[in-house]
mmCIF file of C-alpha atoms in Angstrom:
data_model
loop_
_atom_site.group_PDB
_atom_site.id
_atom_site.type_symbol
_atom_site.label_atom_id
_atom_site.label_comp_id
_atom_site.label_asym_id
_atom_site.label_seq_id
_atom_site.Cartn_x
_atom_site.Cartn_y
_atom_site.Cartn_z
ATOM 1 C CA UNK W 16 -8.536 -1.730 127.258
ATOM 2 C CA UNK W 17 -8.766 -5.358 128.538
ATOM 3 C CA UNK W 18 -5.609 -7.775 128.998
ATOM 4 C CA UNK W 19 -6.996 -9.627 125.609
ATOM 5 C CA UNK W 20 -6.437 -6.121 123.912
ATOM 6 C CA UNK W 21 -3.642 -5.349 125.322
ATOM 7 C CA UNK W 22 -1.759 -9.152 124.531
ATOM 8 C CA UNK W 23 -2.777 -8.266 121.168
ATOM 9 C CA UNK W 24 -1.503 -4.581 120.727
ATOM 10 C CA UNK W 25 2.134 -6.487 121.682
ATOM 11 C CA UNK W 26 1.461 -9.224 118.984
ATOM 12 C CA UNK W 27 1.128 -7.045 116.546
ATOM 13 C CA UNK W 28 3.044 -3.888 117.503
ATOM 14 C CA UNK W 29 6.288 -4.988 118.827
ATOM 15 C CA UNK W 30 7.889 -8.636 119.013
ATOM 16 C CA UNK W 31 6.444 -10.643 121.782
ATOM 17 C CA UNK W 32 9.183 -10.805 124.673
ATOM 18 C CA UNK W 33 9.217 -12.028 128.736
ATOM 19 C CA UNK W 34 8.843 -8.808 129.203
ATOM 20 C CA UNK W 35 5.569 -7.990 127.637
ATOM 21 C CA UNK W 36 4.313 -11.065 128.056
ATOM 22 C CA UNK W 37 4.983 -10.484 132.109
ATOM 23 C CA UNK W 38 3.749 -7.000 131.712
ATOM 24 C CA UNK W 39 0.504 -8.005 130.505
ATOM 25 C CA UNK W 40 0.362 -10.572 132.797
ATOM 26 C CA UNK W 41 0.637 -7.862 135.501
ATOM 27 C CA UNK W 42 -1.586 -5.584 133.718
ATOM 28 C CA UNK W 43 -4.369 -8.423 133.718
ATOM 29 C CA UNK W 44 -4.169 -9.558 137.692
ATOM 30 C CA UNK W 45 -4.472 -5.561 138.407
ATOM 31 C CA UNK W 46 -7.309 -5.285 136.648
ATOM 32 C CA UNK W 47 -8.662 -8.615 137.922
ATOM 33 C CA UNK W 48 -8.172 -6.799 141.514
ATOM 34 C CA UNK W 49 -9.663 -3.181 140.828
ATOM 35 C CA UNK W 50 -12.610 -4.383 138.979
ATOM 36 C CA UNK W 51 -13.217 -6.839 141.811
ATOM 37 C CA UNK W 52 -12.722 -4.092 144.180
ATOM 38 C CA UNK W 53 -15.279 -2.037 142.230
ATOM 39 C CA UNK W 54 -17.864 -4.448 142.444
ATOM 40 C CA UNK W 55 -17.481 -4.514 146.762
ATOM 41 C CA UNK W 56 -16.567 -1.080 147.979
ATOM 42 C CA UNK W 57 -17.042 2.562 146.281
ATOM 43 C CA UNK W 58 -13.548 3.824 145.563
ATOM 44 C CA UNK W 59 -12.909 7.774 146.788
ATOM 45 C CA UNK W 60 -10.168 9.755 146.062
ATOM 46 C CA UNK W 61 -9.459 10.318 149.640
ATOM 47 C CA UNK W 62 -8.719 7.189 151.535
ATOM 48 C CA UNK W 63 -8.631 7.098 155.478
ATOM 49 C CA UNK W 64 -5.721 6.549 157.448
ATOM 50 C CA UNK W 65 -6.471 5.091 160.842
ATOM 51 C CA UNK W 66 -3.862 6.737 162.788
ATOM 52 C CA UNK W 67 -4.892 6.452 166.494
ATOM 53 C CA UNK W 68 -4.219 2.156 165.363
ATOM 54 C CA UNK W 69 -0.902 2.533 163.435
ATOM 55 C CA UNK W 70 0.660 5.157 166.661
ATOM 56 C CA UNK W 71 -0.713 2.306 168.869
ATOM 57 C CA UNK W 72 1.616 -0.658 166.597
ATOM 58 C CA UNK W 73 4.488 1.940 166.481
ATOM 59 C CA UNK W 74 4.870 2.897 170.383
ATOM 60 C CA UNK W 75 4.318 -1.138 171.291
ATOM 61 C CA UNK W 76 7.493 -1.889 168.721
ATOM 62 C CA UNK W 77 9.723 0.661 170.641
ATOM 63 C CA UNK W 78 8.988 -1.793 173.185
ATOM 64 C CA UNK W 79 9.146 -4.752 171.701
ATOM 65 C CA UNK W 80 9.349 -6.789 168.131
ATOM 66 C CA UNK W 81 7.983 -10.033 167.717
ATOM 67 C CA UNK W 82 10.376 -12.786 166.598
ATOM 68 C CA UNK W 83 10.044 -11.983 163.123
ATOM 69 C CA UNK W 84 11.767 -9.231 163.097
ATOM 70 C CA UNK W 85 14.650 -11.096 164.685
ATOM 71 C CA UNK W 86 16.241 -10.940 160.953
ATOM 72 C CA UNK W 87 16.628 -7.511 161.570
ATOM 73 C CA UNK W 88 18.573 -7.925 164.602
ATOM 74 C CA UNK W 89 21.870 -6.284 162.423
ATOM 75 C CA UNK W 90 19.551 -3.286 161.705
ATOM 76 C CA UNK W 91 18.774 -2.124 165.132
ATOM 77 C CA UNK W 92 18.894 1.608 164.534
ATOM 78 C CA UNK W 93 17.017 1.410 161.260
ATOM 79 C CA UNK W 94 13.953 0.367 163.325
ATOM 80 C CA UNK W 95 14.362 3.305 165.760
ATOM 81 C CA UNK W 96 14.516 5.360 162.496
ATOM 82 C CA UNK W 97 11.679 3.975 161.014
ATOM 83 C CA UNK W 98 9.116 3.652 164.047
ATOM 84 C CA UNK W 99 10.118 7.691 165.380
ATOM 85 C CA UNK W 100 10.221 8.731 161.827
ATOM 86 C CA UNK W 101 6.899 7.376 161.593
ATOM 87 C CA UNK W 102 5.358 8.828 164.603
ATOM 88 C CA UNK W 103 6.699 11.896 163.434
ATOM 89 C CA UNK W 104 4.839 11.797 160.525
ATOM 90 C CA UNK W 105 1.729 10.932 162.189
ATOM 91 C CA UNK W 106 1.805 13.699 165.013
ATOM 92 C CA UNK W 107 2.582 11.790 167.577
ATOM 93 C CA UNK W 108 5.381 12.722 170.345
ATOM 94 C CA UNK W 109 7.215 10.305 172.683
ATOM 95 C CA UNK W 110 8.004 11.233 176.210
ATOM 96 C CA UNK W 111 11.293 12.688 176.474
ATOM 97 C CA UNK W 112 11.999 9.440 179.350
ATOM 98 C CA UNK W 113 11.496 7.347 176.206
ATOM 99 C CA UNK W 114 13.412 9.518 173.903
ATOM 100 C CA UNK W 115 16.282 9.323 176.217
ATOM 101 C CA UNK W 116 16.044 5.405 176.582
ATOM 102 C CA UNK W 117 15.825 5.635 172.885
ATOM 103 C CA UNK W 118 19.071 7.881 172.729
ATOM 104 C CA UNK W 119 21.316 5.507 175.293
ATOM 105 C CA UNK W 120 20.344 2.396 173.328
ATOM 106 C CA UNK W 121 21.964 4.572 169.734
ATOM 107 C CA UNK W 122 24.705 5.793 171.944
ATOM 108 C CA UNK W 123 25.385 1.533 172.506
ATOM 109 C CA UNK W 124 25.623 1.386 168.921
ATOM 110 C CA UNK W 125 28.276 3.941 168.657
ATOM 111 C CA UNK W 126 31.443 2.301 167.174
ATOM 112 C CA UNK W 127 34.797 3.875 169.512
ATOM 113 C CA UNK W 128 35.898 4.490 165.828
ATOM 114 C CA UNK W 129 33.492 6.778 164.801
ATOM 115 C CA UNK W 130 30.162 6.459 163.245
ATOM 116 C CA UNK W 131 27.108 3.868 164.281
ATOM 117 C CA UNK W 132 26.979 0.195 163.922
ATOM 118 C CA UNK W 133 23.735 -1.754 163.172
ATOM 119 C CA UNK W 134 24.110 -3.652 166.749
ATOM 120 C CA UNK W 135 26.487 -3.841 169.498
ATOM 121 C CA UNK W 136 30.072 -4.970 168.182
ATOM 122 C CA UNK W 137 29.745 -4.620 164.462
ATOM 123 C CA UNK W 138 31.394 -2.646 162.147
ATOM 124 C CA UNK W 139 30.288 0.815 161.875
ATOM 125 C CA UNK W 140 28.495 1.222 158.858
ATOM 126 C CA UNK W 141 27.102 4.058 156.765
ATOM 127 C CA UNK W 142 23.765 2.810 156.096
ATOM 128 C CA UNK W 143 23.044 2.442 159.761
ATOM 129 C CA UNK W 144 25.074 5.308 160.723
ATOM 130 C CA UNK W 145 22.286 7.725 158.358
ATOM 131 C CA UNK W 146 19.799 5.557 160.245
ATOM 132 C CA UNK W 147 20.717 6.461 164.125
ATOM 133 C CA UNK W 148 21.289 10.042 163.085
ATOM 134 C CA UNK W 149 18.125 10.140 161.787
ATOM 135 C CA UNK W 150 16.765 8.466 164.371
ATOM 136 C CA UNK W 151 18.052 11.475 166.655
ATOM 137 C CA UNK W 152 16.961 13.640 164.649
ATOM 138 C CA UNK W 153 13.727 12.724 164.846
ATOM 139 C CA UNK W 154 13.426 13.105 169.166
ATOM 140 C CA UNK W 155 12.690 16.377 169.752
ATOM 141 C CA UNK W 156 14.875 16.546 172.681
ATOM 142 C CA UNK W 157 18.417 18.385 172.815
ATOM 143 C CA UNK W 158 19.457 15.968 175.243
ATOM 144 C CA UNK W 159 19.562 13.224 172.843
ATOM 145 C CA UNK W 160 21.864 14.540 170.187
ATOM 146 C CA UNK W 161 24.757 14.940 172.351
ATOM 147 C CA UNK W 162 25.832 11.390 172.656
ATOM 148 C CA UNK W 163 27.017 11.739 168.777
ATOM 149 C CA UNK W 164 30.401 12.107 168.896
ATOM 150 C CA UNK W 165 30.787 14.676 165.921
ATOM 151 C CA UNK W 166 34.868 14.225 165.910
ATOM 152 C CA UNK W 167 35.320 10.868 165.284
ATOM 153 C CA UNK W 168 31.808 10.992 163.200
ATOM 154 C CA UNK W 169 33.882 13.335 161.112
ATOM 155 C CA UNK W 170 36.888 11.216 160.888
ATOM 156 C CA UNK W 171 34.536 7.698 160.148
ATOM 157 C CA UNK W 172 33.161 9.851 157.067
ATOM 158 C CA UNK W 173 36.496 10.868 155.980
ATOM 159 C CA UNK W 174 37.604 7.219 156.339
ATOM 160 C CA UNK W 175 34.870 6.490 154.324
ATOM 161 C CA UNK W 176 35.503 9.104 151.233
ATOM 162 C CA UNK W 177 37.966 8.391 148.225
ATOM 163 C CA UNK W 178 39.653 10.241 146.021
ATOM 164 C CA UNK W 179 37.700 10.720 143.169
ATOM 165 C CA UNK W 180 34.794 11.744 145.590
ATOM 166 C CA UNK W 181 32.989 8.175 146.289
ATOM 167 C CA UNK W 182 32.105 6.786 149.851
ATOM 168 C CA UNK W 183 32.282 3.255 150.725
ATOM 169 C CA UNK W 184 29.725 2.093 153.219
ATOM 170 C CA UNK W 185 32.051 0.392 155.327
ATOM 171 C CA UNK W 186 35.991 -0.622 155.722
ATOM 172 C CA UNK W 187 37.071 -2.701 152.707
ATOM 173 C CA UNK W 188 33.042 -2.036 151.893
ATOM 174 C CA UNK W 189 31.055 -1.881 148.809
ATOM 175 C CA UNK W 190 30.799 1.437 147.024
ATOM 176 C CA UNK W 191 27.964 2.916 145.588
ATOM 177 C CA UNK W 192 25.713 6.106 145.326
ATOM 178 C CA UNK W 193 24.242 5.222 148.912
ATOM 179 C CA UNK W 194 27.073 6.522 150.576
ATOM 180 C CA UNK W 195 27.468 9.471 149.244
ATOM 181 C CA UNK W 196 24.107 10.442 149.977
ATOM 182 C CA UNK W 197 24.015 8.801 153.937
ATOM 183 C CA UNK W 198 27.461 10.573 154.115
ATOM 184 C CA UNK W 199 25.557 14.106 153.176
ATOM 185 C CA UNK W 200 22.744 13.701 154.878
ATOM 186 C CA UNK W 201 24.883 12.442 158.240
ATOM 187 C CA UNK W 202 26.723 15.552 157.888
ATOM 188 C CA UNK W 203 24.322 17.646 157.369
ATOM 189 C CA UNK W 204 22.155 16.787 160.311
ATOM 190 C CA UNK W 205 25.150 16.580 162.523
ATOM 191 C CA UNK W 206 26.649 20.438 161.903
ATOM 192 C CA UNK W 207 30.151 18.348 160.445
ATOM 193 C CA UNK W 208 29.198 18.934 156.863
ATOM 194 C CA UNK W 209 32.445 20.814 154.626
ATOM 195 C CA UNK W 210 33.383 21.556 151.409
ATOM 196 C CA UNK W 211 36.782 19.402 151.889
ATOM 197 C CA UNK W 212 34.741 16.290 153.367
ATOM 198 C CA UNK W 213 32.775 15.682 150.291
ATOM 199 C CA UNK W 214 35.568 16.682 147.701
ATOM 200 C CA UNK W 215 34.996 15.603 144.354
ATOM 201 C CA UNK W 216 31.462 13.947 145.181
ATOM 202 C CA UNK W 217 29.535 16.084 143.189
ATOM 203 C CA UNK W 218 31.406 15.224 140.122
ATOM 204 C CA UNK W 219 31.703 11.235 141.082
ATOM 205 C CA UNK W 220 27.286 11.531 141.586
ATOM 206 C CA UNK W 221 27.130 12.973 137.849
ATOM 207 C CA UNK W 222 29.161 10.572 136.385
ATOM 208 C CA UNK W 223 26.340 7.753 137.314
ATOM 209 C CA UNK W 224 24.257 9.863 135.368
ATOM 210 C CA UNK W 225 23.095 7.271 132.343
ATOM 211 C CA UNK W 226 22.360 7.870 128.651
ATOM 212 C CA UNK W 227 18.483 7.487 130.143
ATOM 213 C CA UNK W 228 18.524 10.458 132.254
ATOM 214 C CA UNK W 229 18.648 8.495 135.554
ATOM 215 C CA UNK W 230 21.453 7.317 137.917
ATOM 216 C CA UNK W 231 23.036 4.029 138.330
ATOM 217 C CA UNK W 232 24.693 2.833 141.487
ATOM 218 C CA UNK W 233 28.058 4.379 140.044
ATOM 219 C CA UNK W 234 29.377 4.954 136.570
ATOM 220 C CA UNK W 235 28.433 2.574 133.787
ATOM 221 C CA UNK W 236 25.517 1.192 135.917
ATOM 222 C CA UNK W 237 22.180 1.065 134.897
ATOM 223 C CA UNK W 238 19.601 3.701 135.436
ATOM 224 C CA UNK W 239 17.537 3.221 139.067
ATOM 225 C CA UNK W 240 15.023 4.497 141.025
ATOM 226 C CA UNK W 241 16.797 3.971 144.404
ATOM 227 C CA UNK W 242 19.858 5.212 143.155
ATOM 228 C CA UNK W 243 18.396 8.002 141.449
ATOM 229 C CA UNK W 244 16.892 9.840 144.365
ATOM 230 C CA UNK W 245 19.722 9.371 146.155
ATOM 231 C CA UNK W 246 21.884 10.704 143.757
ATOM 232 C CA UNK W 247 19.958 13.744 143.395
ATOM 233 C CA UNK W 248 18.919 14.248 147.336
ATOM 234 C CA UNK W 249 22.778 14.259 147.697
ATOM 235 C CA UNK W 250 22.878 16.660 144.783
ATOM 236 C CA UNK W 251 21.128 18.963 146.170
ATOM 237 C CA UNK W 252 22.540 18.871 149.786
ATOM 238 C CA UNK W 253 26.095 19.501 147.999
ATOM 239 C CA UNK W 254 24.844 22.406 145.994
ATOM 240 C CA UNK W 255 25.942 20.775 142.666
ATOM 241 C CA UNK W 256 22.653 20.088 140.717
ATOM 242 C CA UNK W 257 24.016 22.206 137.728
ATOM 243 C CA UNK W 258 26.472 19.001 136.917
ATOM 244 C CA UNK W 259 23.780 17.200 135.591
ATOM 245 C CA UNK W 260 21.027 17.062 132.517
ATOM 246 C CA UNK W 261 17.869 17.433 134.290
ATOM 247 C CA UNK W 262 15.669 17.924 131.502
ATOM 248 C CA UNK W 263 17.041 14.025 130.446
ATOM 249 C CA UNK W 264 16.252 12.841 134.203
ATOM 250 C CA UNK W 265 12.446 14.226 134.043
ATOM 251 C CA UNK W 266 11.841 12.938 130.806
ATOM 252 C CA UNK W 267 13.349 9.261 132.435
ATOM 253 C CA UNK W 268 11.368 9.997 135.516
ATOM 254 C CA UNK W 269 8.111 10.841 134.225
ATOM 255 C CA UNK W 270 7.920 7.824 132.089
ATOM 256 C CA UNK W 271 8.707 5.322 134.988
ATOM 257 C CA UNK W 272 5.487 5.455 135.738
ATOM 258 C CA UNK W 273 2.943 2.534 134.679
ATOM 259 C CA UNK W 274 0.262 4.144 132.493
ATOM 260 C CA UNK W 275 -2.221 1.176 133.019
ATOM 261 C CA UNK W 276 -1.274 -0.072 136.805
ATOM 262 C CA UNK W 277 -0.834 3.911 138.221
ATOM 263 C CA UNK W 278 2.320 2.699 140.522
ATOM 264 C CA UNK W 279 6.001 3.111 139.442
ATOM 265 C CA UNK W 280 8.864 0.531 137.466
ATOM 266 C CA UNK W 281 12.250 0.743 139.430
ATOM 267 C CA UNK W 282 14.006 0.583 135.981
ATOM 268 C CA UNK W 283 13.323 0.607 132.074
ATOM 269 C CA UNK W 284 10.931 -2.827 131.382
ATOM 270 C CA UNK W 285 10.798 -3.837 135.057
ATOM 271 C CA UNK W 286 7.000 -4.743 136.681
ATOM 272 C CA UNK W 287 5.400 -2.006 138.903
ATOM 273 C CA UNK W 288 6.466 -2.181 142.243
ATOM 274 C CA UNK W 289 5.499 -0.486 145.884
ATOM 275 C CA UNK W 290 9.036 -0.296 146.566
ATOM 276 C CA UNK W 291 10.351 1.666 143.777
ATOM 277 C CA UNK W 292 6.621 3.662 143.927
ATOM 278 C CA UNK W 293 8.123 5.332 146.646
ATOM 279 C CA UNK W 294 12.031 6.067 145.845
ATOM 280 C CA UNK W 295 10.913 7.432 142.386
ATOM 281 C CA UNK W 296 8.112 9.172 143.656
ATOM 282 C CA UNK W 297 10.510 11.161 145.995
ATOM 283 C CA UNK W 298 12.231 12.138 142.975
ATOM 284 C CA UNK W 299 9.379 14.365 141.780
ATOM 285 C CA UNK W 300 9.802 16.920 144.939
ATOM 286 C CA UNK W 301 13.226 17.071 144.669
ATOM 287 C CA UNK W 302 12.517 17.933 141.083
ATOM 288 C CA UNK W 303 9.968 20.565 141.772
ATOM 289 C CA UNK W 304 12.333 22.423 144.224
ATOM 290 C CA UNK W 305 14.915 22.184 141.287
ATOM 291 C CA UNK W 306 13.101 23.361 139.012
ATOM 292 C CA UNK W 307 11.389 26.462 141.167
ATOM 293 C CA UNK W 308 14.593 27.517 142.587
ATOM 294 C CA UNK W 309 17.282 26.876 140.196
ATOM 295 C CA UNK W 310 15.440 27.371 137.383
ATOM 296 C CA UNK W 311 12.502 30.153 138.376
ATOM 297 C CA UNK W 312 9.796 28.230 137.244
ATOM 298 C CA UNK W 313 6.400 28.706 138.348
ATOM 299 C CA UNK W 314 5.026 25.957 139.474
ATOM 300 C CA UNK W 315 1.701 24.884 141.207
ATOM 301 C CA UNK W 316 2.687 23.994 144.795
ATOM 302 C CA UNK W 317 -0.022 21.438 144.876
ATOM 303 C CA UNK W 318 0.853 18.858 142.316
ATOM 304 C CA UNK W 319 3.910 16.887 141.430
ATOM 305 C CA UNK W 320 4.948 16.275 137.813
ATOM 306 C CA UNK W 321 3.593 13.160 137.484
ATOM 307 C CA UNK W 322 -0.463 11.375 137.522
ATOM 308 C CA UNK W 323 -1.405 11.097 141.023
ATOM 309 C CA UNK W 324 -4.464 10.141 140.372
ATOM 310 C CA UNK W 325 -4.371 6.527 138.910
ATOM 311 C CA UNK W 326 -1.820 6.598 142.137
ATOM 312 C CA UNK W 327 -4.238 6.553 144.704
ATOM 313 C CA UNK W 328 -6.757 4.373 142.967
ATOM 314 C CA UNK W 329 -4.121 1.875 142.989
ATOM 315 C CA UNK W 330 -3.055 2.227 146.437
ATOM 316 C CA UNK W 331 -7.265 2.027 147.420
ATOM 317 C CA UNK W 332 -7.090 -1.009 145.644
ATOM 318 C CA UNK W 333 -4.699 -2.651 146.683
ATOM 319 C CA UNK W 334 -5.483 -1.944 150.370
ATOM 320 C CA UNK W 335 -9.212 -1.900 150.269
ATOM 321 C CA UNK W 336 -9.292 -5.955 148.738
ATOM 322 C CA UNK W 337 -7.905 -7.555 151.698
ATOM 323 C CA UNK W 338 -10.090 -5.805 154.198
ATOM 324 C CA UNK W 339 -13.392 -7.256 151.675
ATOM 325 C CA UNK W 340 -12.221 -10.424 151.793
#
C-alpha cells in the first residue's frame, strides 16, 4: 500500500489527527528510502557486521574521545560500560594491564559515601553507579572487582530505597522505575542483593503497571518502552513477576511494533524510533523466559514473539542508504 493509500484509509476510516497525518508522513519517507534502496543494492536477510573495524573504534575510545563527546564528561563510567560491554559482545578481550587501568579510573569515581559518581566529585548516582558495576563486570579479571566497596555500596542503596519500595536515583533525586531496576541489577552483580534491601519494590514496580499492559515511570504514568523493560528486568531479578498481568503486557508489547516501518513506537501513537526499537525489543526475551519458566510453555528457542523480519529489512535499509550514497 502506497502513502496515497494509506492518507486515504485515515480520511475515511478514522478522523484525520497530527498523529496520522505524522504517521503517514513517516510511513511515506520509509518507503521513499527502502524502495530507493531496492533500486541500488540487493537486500539479504543476513547483513554483515564488520567487526575487526568497530573493535578497532572501541579500543581507540578507551584511549581517547574526541571533543564531542566532551558532553558526556558527567557520564564517564557509562562510556567504560558501553565500549567493554561492546567488545564483549563482539569477542574481543582487553589486556588485563588495560582492564586494571580501566578498574583504577572506576575506583576514582567511587563516592567515600558509597556507590559511583559519573566523574570525580559528583554526587553518587544510581544511573552511573549500574554503569561502573557493569562496567566491572564486564573485565574478566578478579582483580578489578575488588575496588567496589560492597559495605557502603550496600548502605548508598539503602539510602536510596523508600518505604513503599521506590529508589531515588540520587539524594533529594528524582524517582522513577530506573532505580529500582539499577538498584537490582547493582546488587545483584555485586553479591549485596537481600530480601530486606528491596522491601516492598516488587509491589511499588506493579503498581506502574497501566490499564495498557505496560509500565509507566511510576504509578499513574503512562505506558513506556524504557520503563517497561526495566520494570520487568527488575521483576524478574526480585522473583515477583506473578504481581503483574502479563497476558495485558504482551498484548501492549506485541502491538508496539510498526506494521508498515518494521521498527518499534516507544508509546501508544508515537513515530517509530531506533531508540525505543531496542528497550521494547528487550522486552520480548524477558517475556519468553517468563513465559517458558513460569508458565511451562513450549516455546521455539529461536524466535521472539514478535516479526523480525520486516526488522532487519529496516535496519538494512536504513544502514545500507548512506553507504550508496
Amino acid at each position: 500500500i502506497n502513502g496515497r493509500v494509506r492518507k486515504q484509509w485515515y480520511q475515511r476510516r478514522v478522523r484525520e489527527t497530527i498523529t496520522s497525518e505524522e504517521q503517514t508522513a513517516v510511513e511515506e519517507s520509509v518507503e521513499h528510502i527502502y524502495s530507493a534502496c531496492q533500486g541500488r543494492t540487493r537486500l539479504k536477510e543476513t547483513f554483515p557486521l564488520h567487526k575487526v573495524r568497530h573493535i578497532s573504534y572501541l579500543r581507540k575510545g578507551l584511549l581517547k574521545l574526541s571533543e564531542n563527546f566532551e558532553c558526556l564528561d558527567a557520564s564517564r563510567p557509562w562510556l567504560c560500560y558501553w565500549i567493554l560491554h561492546s567488545l564483549n559482545l563482539l569477542g574481543d578481550q582487553i589486556p588485563q594491564e588495560q582492564q586494571l587501568r580501566i578498574s583504577e579510573f572506576l575506583k576514582s569515581v567511587q563516592a567515600d559515601t558509597g556507590g559511583f559518581c559519573g566523574n570525580i566529585g559528583h554526587l553518587p548516582h544510581l544511573a552511573t553507579t549500574y554503569a561502573a558495576v557493569s562496567a566491572l563486570a564486564s573485565l574478566d579479571f578478579e582483580p578489578c572487582y575488588d575496588i567496589i566497596d560492597t559495605s557502603k555500596l550496600n548502605q548508598f542503596l539503602q539510602n536510596m530505597h523508600n518505604d513503599d519500595g521506590s529508589f531515588t536515583m540520587h539524594k533529594d533525586g528524582e524517582l522513577d522505575v530506573r532505580g529500582a531496576y539499577c538498584a537490582a541489577v547493582v546488587a545483584h552483580l555485586s553479591g549485596i542483593y537481600s530480601e530486606e534491601l528491596f522491601a516492598n519494590t516488587g509491589e511499588w514496580i506493579a503498581k506502574c503497571q497501566t490499564f495498557e499492559g505496560g509500565f509507566g515511570s511510576r504509578p499513574g504514568t503512562e505506558a513506556h518502552g524504557g520503563y517497561t523493560f526495566c520494570s520487568l528486568a527488575a521483576l524478574i531479578l526480585l522473583n515477583k513477576t506473578h504481581l503483574i498481568n502479563k497476558d495485558q503486557l504482551l498484548d501492549w508489547a506485541v502491538h508496539r511494533q510498526m506494521r508498515f516501518e518494521g521498527g518499534f513506537q516507544g508509546r501508544t501513537n508515537k513515530m517509530v524510533d531506533g531508540c525505543y526499537s531496542f528497550w521494547q525489543g528487550g522486552v520480548f526475551p524477558l517475556l519468553h523466559h517468563i513465559l517458558k519458566t513460569d508458565l511451562k510453555s513450549n516455546l521455539d528457542e529461536k524466535e521472539w514473539l514478535f516479526s523480525q523480519v520486516p526488522c532487519k529489512i529496516t535496519f538494512c535499509s536504513a544502514v545500507s542508504t548512506p553507504a550508496e550514497a
